[in-house]
PDB file of C-alpha atoms in Angstrom:
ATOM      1  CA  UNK A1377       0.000   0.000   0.000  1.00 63.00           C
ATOM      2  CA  UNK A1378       1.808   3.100  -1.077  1.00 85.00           C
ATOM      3  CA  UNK A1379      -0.543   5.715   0.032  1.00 94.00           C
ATOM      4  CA  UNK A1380      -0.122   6.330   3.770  1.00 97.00           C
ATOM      5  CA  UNK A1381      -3.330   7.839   4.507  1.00 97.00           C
ATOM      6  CA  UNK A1382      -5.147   4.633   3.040  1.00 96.00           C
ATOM      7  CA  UNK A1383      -2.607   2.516   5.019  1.00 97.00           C
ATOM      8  CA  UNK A1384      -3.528   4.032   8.366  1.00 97.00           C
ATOM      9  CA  UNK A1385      -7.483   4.024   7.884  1.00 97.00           C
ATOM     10  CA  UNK A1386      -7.052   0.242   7.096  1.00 96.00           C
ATOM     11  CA  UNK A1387      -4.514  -0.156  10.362  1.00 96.00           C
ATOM     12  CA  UNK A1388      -7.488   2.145  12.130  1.00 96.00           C
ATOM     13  CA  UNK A1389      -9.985  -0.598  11.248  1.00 96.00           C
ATOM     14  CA  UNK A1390      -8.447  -3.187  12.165  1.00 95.00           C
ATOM     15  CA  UNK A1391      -7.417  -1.583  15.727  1.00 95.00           C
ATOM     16  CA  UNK A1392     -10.901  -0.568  16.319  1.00 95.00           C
ATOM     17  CA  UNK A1393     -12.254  -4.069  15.381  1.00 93.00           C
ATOM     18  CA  UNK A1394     -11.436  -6.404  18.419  1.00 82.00           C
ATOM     19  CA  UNK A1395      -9.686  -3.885  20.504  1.00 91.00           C
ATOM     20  CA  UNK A1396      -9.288  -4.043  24.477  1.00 93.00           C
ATOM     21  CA  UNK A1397      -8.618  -1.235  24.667  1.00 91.00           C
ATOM     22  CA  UNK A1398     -11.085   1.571  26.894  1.00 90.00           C
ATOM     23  CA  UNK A1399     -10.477   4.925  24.625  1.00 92.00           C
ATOM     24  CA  UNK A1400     -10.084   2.957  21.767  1.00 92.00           C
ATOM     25  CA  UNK A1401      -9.393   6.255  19.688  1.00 94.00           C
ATOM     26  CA  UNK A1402      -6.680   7.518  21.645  1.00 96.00           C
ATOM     27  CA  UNK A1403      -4.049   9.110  20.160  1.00 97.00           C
ATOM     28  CA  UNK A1404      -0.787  11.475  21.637  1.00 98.00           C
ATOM     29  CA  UNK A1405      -0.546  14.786  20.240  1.00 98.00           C
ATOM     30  CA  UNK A1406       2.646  16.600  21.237  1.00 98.00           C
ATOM     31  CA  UNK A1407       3.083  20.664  20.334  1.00 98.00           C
ATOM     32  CA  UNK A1408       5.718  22.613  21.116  1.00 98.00           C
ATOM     33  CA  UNK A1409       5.522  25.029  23.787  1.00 97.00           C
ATOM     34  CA  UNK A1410       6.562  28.478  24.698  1.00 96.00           C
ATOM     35  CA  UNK A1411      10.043  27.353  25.951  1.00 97.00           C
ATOM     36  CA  UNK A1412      10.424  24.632  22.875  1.00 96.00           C
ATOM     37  CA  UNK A1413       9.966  21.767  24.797  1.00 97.00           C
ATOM     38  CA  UNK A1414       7.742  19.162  23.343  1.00 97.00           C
ATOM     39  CA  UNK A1415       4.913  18.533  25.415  1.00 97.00           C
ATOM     40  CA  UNK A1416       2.466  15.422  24.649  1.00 98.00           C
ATOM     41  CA  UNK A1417      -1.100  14.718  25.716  1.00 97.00           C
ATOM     42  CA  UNK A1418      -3.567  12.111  24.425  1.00 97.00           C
ATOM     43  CA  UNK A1419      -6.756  13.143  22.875  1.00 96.00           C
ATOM     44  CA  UNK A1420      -9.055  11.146  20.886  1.00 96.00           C
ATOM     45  CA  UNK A1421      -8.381  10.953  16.972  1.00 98.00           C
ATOM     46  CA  UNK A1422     -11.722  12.273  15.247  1.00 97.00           C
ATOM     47  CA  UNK A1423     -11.225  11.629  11.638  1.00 97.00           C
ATOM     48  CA  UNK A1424      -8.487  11.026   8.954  1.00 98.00           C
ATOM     49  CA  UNK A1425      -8.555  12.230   5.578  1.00 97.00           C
ATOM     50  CA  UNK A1426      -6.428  13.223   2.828  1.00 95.00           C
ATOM     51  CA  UNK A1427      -6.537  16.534   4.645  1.00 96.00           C
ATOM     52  CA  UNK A1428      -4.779  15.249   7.653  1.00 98.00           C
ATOM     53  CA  UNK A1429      -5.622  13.814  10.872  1.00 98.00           C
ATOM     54  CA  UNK A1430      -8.526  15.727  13.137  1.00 98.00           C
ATOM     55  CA  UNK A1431      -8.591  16.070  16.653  1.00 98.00           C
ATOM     56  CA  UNK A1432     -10.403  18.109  18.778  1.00 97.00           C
ATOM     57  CA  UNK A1433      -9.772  20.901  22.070  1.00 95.00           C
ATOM     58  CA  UNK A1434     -10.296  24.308  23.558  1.00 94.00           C
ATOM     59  CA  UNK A1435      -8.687  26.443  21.309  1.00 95.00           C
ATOM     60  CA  UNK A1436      -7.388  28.453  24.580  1.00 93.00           C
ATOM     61  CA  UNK A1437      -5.990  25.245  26.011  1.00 94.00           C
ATOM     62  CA  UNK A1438      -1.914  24.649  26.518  1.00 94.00           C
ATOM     63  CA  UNK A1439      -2.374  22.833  23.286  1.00 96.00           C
ATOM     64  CA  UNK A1440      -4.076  25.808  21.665  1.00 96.00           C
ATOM     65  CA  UNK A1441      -1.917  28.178  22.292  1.00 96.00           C
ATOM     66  CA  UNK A1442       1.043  26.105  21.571  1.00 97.00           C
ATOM     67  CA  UNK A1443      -0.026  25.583  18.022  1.00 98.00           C
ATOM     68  CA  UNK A1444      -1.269  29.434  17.916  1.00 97.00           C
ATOM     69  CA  UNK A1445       2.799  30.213  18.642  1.00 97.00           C
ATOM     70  CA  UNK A1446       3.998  26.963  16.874  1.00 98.00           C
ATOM     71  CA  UNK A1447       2.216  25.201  14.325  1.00 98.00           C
ATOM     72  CA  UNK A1448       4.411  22.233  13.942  1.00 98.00           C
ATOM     73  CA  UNK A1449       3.042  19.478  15.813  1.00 98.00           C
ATOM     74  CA  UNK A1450       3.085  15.631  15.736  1.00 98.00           C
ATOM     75  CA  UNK A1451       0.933  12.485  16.441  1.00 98.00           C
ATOM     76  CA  UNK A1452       2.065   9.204  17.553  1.00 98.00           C
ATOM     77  CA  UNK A1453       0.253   6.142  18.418  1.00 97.00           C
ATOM     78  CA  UNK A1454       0.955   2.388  19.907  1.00 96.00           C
ATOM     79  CA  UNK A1455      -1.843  -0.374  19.069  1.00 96.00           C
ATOM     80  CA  UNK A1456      -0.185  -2.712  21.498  1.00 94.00           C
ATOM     81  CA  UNK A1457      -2.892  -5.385  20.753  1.00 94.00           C
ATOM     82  CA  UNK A1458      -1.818  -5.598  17.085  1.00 95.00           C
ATOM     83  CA  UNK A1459       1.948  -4.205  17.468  1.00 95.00           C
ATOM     84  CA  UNK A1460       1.289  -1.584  15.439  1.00 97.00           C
ATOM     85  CA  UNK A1461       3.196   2.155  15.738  1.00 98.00           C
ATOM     86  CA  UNK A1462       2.482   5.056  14.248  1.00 98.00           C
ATOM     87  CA  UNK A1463       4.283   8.295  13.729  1.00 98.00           C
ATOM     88  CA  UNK A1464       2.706  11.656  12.736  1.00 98.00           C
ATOM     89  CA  UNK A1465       4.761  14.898  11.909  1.00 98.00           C
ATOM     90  CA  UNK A1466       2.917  17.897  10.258  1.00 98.00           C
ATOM     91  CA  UNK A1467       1.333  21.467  10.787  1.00 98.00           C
ATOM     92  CA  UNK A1468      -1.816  21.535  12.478  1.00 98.00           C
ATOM     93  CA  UNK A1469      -4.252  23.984  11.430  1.00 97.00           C
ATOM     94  CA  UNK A1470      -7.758  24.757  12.909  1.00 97.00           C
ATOM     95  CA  UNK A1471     -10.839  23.269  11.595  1.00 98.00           C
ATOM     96  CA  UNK A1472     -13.485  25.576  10.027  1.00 97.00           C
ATOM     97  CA  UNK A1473     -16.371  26.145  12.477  1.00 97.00           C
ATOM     98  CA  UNK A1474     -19.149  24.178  11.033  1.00 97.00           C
ATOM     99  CA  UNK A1475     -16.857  20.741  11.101  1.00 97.00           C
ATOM    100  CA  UNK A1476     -16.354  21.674  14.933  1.00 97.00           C
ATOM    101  CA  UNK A1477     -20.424  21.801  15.658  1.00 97.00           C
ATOM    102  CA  UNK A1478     -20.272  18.505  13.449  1.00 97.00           C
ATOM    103  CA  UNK A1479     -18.205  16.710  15.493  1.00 97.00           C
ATOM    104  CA  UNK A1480     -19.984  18.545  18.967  1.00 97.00           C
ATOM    105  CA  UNK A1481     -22.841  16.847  18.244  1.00 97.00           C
ATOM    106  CA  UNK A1482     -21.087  13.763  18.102  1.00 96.00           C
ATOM    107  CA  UNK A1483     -19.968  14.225  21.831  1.00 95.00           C
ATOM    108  CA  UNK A1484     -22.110  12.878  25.160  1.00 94.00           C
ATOM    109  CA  UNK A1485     -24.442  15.353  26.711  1.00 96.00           C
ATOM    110  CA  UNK A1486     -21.937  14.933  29.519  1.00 94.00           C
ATOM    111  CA  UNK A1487     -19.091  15.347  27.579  1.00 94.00           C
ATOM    112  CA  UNK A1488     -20.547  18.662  26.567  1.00 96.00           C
ATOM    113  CA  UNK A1489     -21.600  20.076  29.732  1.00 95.00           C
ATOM    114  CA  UNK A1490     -18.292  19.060  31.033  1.00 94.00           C
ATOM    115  CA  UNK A1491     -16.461  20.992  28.111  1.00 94.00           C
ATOM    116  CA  UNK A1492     -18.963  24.061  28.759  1.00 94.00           C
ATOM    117  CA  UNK A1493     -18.495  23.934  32.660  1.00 93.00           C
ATOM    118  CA  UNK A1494     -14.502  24.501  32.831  1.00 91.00           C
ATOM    119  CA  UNK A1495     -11.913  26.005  31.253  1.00 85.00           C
ATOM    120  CA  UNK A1496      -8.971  23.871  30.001  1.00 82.00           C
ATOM    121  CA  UNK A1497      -5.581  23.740  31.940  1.00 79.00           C
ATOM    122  CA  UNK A1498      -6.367  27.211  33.720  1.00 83.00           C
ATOM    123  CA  UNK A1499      -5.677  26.892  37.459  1.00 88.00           C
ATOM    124  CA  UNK A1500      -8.573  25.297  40.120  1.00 87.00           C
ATOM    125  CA  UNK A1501      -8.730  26.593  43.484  1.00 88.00           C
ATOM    126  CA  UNK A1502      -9.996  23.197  44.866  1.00 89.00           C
ATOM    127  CA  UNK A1503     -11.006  20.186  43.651  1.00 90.00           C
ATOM    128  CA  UNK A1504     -14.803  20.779  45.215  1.00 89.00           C
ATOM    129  CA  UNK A1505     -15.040  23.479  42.668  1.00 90.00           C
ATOM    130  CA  UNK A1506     -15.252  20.796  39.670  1.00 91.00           C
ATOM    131  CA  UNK A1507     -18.572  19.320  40.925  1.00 91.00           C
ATOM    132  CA  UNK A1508     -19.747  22.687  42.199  1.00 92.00           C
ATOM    133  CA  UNK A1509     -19.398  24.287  38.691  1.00 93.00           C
ATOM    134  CA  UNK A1510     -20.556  21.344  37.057  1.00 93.00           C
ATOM    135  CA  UNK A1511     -23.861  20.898  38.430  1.00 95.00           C
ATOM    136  CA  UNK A1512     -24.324  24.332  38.244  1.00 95.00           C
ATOM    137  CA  UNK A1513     -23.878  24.071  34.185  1.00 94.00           C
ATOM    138  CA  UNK A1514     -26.156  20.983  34.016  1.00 95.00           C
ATOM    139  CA  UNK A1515     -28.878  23.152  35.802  1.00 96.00           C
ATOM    140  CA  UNK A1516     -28.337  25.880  33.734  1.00 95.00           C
ATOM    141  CA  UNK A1517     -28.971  24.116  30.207  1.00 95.00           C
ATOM    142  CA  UNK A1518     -31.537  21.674  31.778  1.00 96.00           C
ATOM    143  CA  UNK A1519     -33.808  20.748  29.247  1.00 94.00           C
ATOM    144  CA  UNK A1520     -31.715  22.216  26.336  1.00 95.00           C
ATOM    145  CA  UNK A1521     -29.621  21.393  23.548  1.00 96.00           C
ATOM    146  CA  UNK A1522     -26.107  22.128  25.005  1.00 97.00           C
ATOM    147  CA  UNK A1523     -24.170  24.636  22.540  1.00 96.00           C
ATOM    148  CA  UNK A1524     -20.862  24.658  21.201  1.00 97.00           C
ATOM    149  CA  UNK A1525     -18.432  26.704  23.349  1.00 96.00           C
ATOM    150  CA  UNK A1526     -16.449  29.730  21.167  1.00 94.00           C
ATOM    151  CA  UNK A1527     -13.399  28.359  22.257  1.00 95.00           C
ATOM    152  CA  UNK A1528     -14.064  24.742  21.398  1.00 96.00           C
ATOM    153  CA  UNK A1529     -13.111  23.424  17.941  1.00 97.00           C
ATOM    154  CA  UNK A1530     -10.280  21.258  16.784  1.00 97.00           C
ATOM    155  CA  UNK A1531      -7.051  21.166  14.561  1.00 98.00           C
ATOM    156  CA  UNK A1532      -6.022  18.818  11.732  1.00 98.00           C
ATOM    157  CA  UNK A1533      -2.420  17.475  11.408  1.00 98.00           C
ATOM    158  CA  UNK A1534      -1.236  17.825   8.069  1.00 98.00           C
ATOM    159  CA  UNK A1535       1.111  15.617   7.278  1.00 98.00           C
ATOM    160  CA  UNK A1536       5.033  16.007   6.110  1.00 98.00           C
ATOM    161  CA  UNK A1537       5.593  12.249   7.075  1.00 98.00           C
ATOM    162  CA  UNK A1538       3.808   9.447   8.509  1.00 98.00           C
ATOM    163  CA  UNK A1539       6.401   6.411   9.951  1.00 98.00           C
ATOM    164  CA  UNK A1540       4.521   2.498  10.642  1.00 98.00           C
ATOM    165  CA  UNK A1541       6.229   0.063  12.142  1.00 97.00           C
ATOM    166  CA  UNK A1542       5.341  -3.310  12.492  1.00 97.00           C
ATOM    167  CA  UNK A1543       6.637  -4.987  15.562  1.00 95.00           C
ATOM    168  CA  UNK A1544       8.317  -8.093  15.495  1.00 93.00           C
ATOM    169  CA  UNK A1545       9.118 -10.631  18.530  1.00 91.00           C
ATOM    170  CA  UNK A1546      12.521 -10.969  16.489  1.00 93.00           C
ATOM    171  CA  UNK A1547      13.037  -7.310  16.903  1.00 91.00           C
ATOM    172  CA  UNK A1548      13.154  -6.992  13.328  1.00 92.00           C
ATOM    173  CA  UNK A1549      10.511  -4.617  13.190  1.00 95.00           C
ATOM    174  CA  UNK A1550       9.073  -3.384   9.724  1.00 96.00           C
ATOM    175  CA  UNK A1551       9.719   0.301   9.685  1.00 97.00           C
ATOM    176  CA  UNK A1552       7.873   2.277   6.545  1.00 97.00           C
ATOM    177  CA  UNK A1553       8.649   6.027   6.266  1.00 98.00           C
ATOM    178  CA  UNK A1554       6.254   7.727   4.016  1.00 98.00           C
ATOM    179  CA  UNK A1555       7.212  11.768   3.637  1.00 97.00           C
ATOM    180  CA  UNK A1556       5.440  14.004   1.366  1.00 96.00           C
ATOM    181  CA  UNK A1557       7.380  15.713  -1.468  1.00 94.00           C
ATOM    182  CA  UNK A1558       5.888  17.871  -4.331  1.00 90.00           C
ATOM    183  CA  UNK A1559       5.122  15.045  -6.743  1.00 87.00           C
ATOM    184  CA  UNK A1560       3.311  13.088  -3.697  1.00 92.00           C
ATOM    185  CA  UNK A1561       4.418  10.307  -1.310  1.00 96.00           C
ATOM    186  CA  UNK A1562       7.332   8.587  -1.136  1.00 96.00           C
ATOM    187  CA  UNK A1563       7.901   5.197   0.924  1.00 96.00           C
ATOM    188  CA  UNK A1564      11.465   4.619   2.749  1.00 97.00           C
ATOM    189  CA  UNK A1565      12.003   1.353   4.671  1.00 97.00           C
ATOM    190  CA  UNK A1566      14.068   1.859   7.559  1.00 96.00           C
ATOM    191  CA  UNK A1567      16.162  -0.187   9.665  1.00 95.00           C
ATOM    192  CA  UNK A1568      14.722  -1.554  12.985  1.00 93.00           C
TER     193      UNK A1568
END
């Protein structure tokens, strides 16, 4: 399979099948931030196109501003079930508003009053303040739709180069390197 995009849906599928796994979506996204570190965090993997690889956040988050400073950003992900890697590097850019209600409606009523009720990685005076504010929300939208926050959308990962590897018990793991060029994708094996 020489297109990596197709590659990955098909390795998606398969995880997704028969997987043990509790967020069975789960992927880490790592950004840079304002000192250059990398810093990761897993989110759950929303869709995968030609386009790139959709996630979504707060836009005001750590990750949000990260890629607001820093745009370069990558993905990485470890089906241990099928030993199957998976290494994302790209630009992420944000996701027009209407594909960010799309995928809000996708979300648990929960989920969205959860998302409504805080404020992503911004400081808590106590941790009786996260039921407080919670129940709060629910009582507030009782009875009604829940809407999409401002600052709640997502990004998609373009892709410069997408790396599988296959793991092996031999430790002669199958590593593909796919990396974008201007006349479209080109496959590298690499050594284990």
């Amino acid at each position: 399979m020489d297109n990596p995009i197709s590659k990955f849906e098909s390795w998606w599928q398969e995880a997704l099948a028969d997987s043990p796994l509790q967020q069975k979506s789960a992927v880490c996204v790592s950004t840079i931030d304002e000192h250059g570190f990398p810093t990761g965090r897993f989110v759950d993997l929303k869709s995968v196109s030609e386009d790139g690889f959709v996630f979504c956040t707060y836009l005001d988050s750590a990750k949000g501003k990260h890629i607001a400073r820093n745009a370069k950003a990558s993905m990485t992900i470890w089906w241990d079930h099928l030993g199957y890697q998976i290494r994302v590097v790209g630009t992420a850019q944000a996701i027009t508003a209407n594909e960010a209600d799309s995928f809000w409606q996708t979300r648990s009523r929960s989920a969205q009053l959860t998302t409504t009720a805080f404020e992503q990685s911004e400081a808590l005076d106590s941790e009786d303040e996260l039921a407080k504010r919670l129940q709060e929300t629910a009582v507030k939208l009782a009875g009604q739709a829940v809407p999409r926050p401002d600052n709640w959308g997502g990004y998609c990962i373009k892709p410069v180069s997408i790396e599988f590897l296959t793991f092996r018990e031999s430790r002669l793991h199958l590593r593909e390197l796919f990396e974008c060029r201007s006349n479209g994708w080109v496959k590298q094996l690499l050594q284990p």
